[in-house]
Tab-separated table of C-alpha atoms in Angstrom:
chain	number	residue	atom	x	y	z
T	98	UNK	CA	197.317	-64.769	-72.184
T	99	UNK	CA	195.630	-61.508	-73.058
T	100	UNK	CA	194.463	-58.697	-70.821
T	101	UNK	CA	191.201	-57.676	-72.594
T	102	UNK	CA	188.331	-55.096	-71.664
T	103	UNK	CA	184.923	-55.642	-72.075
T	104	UNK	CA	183.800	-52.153	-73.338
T	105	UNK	CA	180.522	-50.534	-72.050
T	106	UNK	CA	182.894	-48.458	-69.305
T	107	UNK	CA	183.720	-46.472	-72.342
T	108	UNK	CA	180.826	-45.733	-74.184
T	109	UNK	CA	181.025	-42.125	-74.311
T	110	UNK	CA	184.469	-42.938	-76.949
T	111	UNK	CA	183.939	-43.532	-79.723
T	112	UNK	CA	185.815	-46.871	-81.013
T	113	UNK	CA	188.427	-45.568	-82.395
T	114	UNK	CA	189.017	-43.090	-79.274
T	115	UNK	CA	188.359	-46.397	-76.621
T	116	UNK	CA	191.162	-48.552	-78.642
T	117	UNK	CA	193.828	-45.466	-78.571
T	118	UNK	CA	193.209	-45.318	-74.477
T	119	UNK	CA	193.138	-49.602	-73.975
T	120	UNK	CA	196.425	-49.468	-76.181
T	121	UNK	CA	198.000	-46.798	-73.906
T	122	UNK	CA	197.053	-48.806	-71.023
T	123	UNK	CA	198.575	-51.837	-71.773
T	124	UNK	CA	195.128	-53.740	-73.065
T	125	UNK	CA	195.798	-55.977	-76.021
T	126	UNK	CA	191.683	-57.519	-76.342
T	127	UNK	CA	188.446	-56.198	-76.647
T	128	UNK	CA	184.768	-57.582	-75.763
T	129	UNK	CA	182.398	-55.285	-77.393
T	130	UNK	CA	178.938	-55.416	-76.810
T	131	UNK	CA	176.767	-55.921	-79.865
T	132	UNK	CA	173.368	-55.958	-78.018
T	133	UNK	CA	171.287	-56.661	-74.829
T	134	UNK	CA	172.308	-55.339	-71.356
T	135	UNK	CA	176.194	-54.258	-72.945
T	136	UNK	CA	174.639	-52.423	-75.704
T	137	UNK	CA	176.299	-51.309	-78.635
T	138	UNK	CA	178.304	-48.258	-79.125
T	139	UNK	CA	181.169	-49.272	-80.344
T	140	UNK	CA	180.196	-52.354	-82.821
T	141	UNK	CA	176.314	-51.975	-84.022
T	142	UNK	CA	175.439	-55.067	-85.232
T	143	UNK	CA	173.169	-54.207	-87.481
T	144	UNK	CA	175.559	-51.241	-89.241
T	145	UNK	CA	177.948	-54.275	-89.635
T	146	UNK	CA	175.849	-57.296	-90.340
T	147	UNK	CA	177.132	-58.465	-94.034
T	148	UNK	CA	178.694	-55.274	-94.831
T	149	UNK	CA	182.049	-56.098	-95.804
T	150	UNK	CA	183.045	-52.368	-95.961
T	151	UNK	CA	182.196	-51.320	-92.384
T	152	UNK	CA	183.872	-54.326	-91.222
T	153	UNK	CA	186.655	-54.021	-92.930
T	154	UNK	CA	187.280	-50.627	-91.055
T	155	UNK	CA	186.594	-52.690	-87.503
T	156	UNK	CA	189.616	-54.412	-88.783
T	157	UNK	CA	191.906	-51.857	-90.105
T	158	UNK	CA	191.396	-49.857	-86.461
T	159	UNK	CA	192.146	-53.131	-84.485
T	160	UNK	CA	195.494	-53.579	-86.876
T	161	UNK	CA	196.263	-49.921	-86.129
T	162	UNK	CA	196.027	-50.081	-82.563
T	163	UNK	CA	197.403	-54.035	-82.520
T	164	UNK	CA	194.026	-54.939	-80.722
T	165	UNK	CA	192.300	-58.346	-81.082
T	166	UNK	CA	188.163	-59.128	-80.465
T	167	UNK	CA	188.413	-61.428	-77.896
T	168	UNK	CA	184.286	-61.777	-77.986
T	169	UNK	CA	181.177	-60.115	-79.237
T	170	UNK	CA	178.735	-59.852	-75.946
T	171	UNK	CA	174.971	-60.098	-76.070
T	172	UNK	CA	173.812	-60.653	-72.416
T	173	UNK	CA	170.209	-61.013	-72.787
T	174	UNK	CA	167.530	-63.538	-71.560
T	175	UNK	CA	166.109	-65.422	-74.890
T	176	UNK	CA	163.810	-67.187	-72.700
T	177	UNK	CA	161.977	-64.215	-71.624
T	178	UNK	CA	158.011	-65.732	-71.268
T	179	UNK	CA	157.216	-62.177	-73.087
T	180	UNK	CA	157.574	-63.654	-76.611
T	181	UNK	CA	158.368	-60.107	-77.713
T	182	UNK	CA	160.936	-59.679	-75.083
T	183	UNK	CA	162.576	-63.511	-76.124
T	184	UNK	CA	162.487	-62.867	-79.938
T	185	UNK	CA	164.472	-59.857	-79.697
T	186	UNK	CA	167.115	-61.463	-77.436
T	187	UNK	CA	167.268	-64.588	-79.705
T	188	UNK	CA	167.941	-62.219	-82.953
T	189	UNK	CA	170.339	-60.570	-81.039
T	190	UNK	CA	172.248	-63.411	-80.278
T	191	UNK	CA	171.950	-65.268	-83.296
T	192	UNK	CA	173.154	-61.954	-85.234
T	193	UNK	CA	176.123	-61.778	-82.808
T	194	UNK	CA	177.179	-65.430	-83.942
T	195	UNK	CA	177.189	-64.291	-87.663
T	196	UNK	CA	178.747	-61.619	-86.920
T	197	UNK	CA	181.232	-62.917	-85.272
T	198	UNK	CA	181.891	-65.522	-87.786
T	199	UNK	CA	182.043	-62.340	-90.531
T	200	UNK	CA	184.615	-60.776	-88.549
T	201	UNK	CA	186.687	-63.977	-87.575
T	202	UNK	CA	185.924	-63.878	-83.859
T	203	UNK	CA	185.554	-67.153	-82.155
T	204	UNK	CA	183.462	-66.645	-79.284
T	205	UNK	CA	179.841	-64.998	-78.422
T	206	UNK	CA	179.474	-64.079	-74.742
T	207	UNK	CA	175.940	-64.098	-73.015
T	208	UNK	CA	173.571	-65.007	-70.416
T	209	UNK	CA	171.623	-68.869	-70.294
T	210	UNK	CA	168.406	-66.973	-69.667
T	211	UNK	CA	165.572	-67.433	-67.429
T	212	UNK	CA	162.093	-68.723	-68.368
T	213	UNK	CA	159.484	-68.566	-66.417
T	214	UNK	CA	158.149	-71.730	-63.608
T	215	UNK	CA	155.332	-73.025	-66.453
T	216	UNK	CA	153.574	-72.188	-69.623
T	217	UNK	CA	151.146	-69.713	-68.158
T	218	UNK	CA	153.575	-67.458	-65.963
T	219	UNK	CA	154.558	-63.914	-67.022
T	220	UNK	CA	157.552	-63.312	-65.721
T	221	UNK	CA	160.831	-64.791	-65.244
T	222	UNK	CA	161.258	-67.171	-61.821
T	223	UNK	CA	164.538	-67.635	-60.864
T	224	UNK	CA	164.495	-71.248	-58.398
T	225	UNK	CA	167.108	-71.921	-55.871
T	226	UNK	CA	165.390	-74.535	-53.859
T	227	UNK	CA	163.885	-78.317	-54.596
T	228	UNK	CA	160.647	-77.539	-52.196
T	229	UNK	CA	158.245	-76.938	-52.014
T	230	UNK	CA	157.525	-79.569	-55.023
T	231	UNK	CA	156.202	-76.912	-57.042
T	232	UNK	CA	158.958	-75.248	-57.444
T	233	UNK	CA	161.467	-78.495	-58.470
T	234	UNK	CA	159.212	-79.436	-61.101
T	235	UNK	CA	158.953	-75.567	-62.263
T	236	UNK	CA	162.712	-76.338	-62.337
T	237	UNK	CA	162.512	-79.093	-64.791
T	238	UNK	CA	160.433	-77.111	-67.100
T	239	UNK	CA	162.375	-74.359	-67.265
T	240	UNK	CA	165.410	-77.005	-67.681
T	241	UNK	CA	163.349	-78.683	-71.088
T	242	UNK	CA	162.710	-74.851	-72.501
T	243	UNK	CA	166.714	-74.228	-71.852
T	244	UNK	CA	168.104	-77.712	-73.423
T	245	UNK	CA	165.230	-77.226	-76.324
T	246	UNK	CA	166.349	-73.815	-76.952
T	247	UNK	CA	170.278	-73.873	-76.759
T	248	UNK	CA	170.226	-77.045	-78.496
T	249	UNK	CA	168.800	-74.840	-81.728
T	250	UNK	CA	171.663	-72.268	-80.716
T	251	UNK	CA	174.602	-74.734	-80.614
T	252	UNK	CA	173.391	-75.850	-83.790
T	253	UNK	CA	173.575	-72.087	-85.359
T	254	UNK	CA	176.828	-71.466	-83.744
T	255	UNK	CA	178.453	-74.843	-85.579
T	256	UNK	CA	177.889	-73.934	-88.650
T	257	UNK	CA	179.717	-70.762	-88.510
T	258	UNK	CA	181.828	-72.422	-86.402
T	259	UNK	CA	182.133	-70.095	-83.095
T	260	UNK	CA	181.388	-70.882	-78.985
T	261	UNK	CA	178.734	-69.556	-76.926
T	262	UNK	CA	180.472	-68.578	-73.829
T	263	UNK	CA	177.496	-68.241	-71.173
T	264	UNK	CA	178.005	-66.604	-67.865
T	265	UNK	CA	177.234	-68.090	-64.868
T	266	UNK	CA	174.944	-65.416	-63.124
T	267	UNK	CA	172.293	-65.653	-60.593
T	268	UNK	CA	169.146	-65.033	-61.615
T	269	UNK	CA	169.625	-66.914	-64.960
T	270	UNK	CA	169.047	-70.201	-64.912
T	271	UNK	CA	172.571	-71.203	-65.427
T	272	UNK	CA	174.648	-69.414	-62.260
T	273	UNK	CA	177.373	-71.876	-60.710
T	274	UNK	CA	179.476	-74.695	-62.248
T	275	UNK	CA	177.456	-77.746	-62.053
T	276	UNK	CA	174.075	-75.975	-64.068
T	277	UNK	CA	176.782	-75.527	-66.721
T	278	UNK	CA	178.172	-78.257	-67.305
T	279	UNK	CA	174.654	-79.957	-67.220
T	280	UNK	CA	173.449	-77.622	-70.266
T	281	UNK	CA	176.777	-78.352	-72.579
T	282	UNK	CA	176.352	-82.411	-71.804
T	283	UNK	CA	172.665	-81.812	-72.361
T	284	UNK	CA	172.823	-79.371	-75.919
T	285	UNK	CA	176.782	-80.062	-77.287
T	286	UNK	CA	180.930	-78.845	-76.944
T	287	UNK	CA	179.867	-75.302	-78.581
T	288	UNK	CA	178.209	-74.117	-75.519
T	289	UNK	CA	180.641	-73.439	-72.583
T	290	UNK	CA	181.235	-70.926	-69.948
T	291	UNK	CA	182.525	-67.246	-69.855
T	292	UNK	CA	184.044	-67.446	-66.418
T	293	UNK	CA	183.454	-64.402	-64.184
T	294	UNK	CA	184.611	-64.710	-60.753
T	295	UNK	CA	182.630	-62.052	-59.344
T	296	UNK	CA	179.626	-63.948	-59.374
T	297	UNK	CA	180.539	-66.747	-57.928
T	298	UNK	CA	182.930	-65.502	-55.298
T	299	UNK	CA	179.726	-63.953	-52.884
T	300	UNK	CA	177.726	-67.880	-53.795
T	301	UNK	CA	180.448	-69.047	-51.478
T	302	UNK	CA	182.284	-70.867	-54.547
T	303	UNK	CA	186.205	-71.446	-54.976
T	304	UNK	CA	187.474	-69.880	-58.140
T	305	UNK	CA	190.203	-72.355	-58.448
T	306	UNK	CA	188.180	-75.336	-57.841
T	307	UNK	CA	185.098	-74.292	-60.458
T	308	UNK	CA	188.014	-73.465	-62.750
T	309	UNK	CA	189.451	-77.057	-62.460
T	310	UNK	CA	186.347	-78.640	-62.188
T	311	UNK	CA	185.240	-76.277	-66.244
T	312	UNK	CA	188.483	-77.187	-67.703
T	313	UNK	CA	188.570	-80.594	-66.770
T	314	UNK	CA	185.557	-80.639	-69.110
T	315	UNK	CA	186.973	-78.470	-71.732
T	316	UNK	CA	183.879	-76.075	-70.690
T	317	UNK	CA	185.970	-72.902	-70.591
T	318	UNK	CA	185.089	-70.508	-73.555
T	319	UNK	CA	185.995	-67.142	-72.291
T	320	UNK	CA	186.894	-65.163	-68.983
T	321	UNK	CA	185.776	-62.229	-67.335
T	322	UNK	CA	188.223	-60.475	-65.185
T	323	UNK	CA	186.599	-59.105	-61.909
T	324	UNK	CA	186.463	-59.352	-58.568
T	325	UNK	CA	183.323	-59.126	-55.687
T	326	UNK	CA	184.154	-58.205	-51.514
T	327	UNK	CA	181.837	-59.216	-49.395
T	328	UNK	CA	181.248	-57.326	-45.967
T	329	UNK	CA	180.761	-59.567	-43.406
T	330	UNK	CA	179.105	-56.786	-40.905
T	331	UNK	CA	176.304	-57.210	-43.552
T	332	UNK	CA	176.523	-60.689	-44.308
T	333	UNK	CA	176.396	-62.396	-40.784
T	334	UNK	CA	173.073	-60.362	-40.949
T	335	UNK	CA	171.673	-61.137	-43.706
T	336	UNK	CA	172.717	-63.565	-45.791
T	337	UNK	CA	174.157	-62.697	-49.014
T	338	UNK	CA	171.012	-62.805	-51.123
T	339	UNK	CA	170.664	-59.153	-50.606
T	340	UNK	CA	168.474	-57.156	-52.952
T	341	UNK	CA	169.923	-53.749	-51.727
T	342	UNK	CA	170.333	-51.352	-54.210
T	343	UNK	CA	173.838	-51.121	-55.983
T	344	UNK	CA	174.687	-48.064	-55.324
T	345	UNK	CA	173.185	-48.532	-51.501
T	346	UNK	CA	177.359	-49.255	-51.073
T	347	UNK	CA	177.182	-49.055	-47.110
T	348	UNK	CA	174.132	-51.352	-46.346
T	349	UNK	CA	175.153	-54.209	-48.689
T	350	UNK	CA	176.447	-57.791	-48.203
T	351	UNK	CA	178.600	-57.657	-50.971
T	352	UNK	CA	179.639	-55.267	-53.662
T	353	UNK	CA	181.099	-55.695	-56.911
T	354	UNK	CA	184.732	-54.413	-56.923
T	355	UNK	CA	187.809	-53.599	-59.189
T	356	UNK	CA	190.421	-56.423	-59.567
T	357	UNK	CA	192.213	-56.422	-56.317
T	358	UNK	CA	189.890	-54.699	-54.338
T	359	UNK	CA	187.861	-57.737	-53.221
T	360	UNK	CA	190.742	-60.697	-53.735
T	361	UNK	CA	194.603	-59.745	-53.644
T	362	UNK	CA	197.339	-59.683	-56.098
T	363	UNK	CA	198.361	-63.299	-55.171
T	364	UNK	CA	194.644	-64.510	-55.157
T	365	UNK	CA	194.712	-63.278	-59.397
T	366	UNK	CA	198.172	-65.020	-60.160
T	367	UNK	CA	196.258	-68.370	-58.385
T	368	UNK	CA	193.349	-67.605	-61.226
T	369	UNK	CA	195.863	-67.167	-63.882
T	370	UNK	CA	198.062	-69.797	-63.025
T	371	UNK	CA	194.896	-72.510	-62.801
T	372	UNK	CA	193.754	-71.276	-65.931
T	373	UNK	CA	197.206	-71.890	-67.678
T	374	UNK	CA	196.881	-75.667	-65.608
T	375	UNK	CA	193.610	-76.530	-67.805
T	376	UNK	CA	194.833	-75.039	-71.030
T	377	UNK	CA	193.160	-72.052	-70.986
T	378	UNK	CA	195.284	-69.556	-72.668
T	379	UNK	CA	193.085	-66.756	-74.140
T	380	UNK	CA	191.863	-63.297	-72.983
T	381	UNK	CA	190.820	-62.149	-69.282
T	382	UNK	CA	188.300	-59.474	-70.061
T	383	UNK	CA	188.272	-56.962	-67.251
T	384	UNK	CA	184.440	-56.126	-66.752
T	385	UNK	CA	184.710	-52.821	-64.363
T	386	UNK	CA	181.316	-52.562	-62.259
T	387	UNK	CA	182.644	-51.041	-59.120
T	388	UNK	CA	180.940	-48.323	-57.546
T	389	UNK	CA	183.515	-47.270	-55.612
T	390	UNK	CA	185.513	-45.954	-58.396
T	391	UNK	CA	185.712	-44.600	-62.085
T	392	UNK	CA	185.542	-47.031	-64.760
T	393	UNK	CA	189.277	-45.207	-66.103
T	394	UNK	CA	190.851	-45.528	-62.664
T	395	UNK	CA	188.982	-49.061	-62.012
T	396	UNK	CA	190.290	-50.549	-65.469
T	397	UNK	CA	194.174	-48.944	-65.328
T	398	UNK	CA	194.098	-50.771	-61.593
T	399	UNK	CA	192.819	-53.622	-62.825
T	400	UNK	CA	195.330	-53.733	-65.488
T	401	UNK	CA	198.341	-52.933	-63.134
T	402	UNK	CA	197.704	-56.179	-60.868
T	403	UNK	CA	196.633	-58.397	-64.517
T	404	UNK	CA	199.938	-57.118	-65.798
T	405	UNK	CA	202.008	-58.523	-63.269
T	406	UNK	CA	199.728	-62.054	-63.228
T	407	UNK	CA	199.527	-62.846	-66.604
T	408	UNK	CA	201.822	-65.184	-68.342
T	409	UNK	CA	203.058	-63.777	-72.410
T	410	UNK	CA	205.118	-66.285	-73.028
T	411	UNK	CA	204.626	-70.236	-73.070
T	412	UNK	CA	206.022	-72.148	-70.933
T	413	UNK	CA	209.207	-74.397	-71.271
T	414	UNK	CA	210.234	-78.094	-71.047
T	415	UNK	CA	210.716	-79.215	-67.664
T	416	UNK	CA	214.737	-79.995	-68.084
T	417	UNK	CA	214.752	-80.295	-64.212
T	418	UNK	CA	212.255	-83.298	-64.423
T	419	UNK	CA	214.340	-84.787	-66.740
């Protein structure tokens, strides 16, 4: 397995500078955003969109620093009911695929989306409940837009022959296990899951078990490394639907956290270990969005506890079973 970094911590590097530091560090991946929420600093998709020059120097700069592109990221919401708002996020992610094709990169990491509850609605609704009825059959229309739409998308992504890895994240329409696997059955094997733990840890789901439960299913594109505490003081209040600002740190029910801040060393070897158990075997991209700490400091911690998890080697033949 790889340790990998998803980039945005370091946008103020350039690419070349952010690959000399994750090399130093002990990173071997990257995940660069190439539009939406991650941005783009260090791979504009449009500067390298069918230019074979400027993606040729990607390449000679990951050879230098032995680096690999784990994923391009696009985290977006294509289903926006603002047409303007959903045609930007669909040329983003459609660009990303070709992209990633042109530069031999087998994955595209991103949100489901969100539509809105029916044809007429401005905004996005994110549903969490069957009742009132309403609001199940809002569900199921939001459901047909999603199949419709990444039907088209698993389409695109076959013919250049790279996965959509979507993560599962609340106030998309796909945020736990079961949504999707639904949405690959429903639209095809090129849509899958980027599996970050920190949003499911605070919905009160196992790691290990969604993890089985993915790779049983071959549903496991791509992994996010990083981790979520919740504080109970707030919780037993509250519930952990809390809308409290981020960087409210003291008042919240849960906060995102550095790897090993929320779960311990042991809890990351149990991740790594499934993951090797349903033939998962590529990159964990640490995704630092702790506001407790730096992004440097957050990422070289992170790194220090993946270090010691993650297996290099594969394994052997059982002789002792033999």
């Amino acid at each position: 397995m790889d340790i990998g970094v998803h980039t945005p911590p370091l946008a103020d590097e350039s690419l070349e500078g952010a690959l000399s530091y994750l090399t130093e560090i002990g990173v071997d991946a990257i995940e660069p955003g190439v539009g939406g929420h991650p941005g783009q600093d260090h791979l504009p998709r449009a500067a390298h969109l069918d230019d074979d020059g400027a993606q040729q120097e990607v390449k000679n700069l990951l050879e230098e620093y032995d680096m690999r592109i784990s994923a391009l990221a696009t985290h977006n919401n294509p289903l926006h009911p603002d047409d303007e708002r959903a045609a930007t996020a669909d040329t983003e992610l459609r660009e990303a695929v070709e992209l990633a094709d042109q530069l031999d990169v087998g994955t595209v990491t991103c949100f489901s989306g969100l539509p809105a509850g029916g044809p007429n609605d401005e905004v996005p609704n994110w549903i969490t409940a069957p009742w009132p009825p309403e609001h199940a059959e809002a569900h199921e229309y939001q459901w047909e837009r999603a199949t419709d739409y990444w039907s088209e998308i698993a389409d695109h992504a076959d013919e250049h022959g790279v996965n959509i890895a979507i993560e599962m994240h609340p106030n998309m329409l796909v945020y736990e296990p079961h949504g999707m696997v639904r949405l690959r059955e429903e639209t095809g094997d090129r849509i899958g899951a980027n599996v970050d733990p920190s949003h499911l840890y605070w919905q009160g789901i196992t790691i290990t078990d969604a993890i089985r439960y993915l790779g049983e299913r071959d549903a496991i594109h791509h992994v996010h490394a990083k981790d979520t505490k919740i504080y109970e003081e707030q919780a037993r209040e509250k519930g952990v639907l809390d809308t409290t600002a981020y960087d409210d740190e003291p008042n919240r029910s849960w906060l995102f956290r550095s790897v090993g801040y929320g779960h311990g060393e042991s809890h990351w070897k149990d991740i790594v270990s499934t993951l090797r158990m349903v033939g998962y075997d590529g990159a964990l991209s640490i995704e630092h969005e702790d506001s407790l700490t730096s992004s440097r400091e957050g990422l070289e911690k992170a790194v220090d506890i993946l270090e010691r998890a993650v297996f290099r080697e594969q394994p052997g033949e059982a002789y002792w079973a033999e």
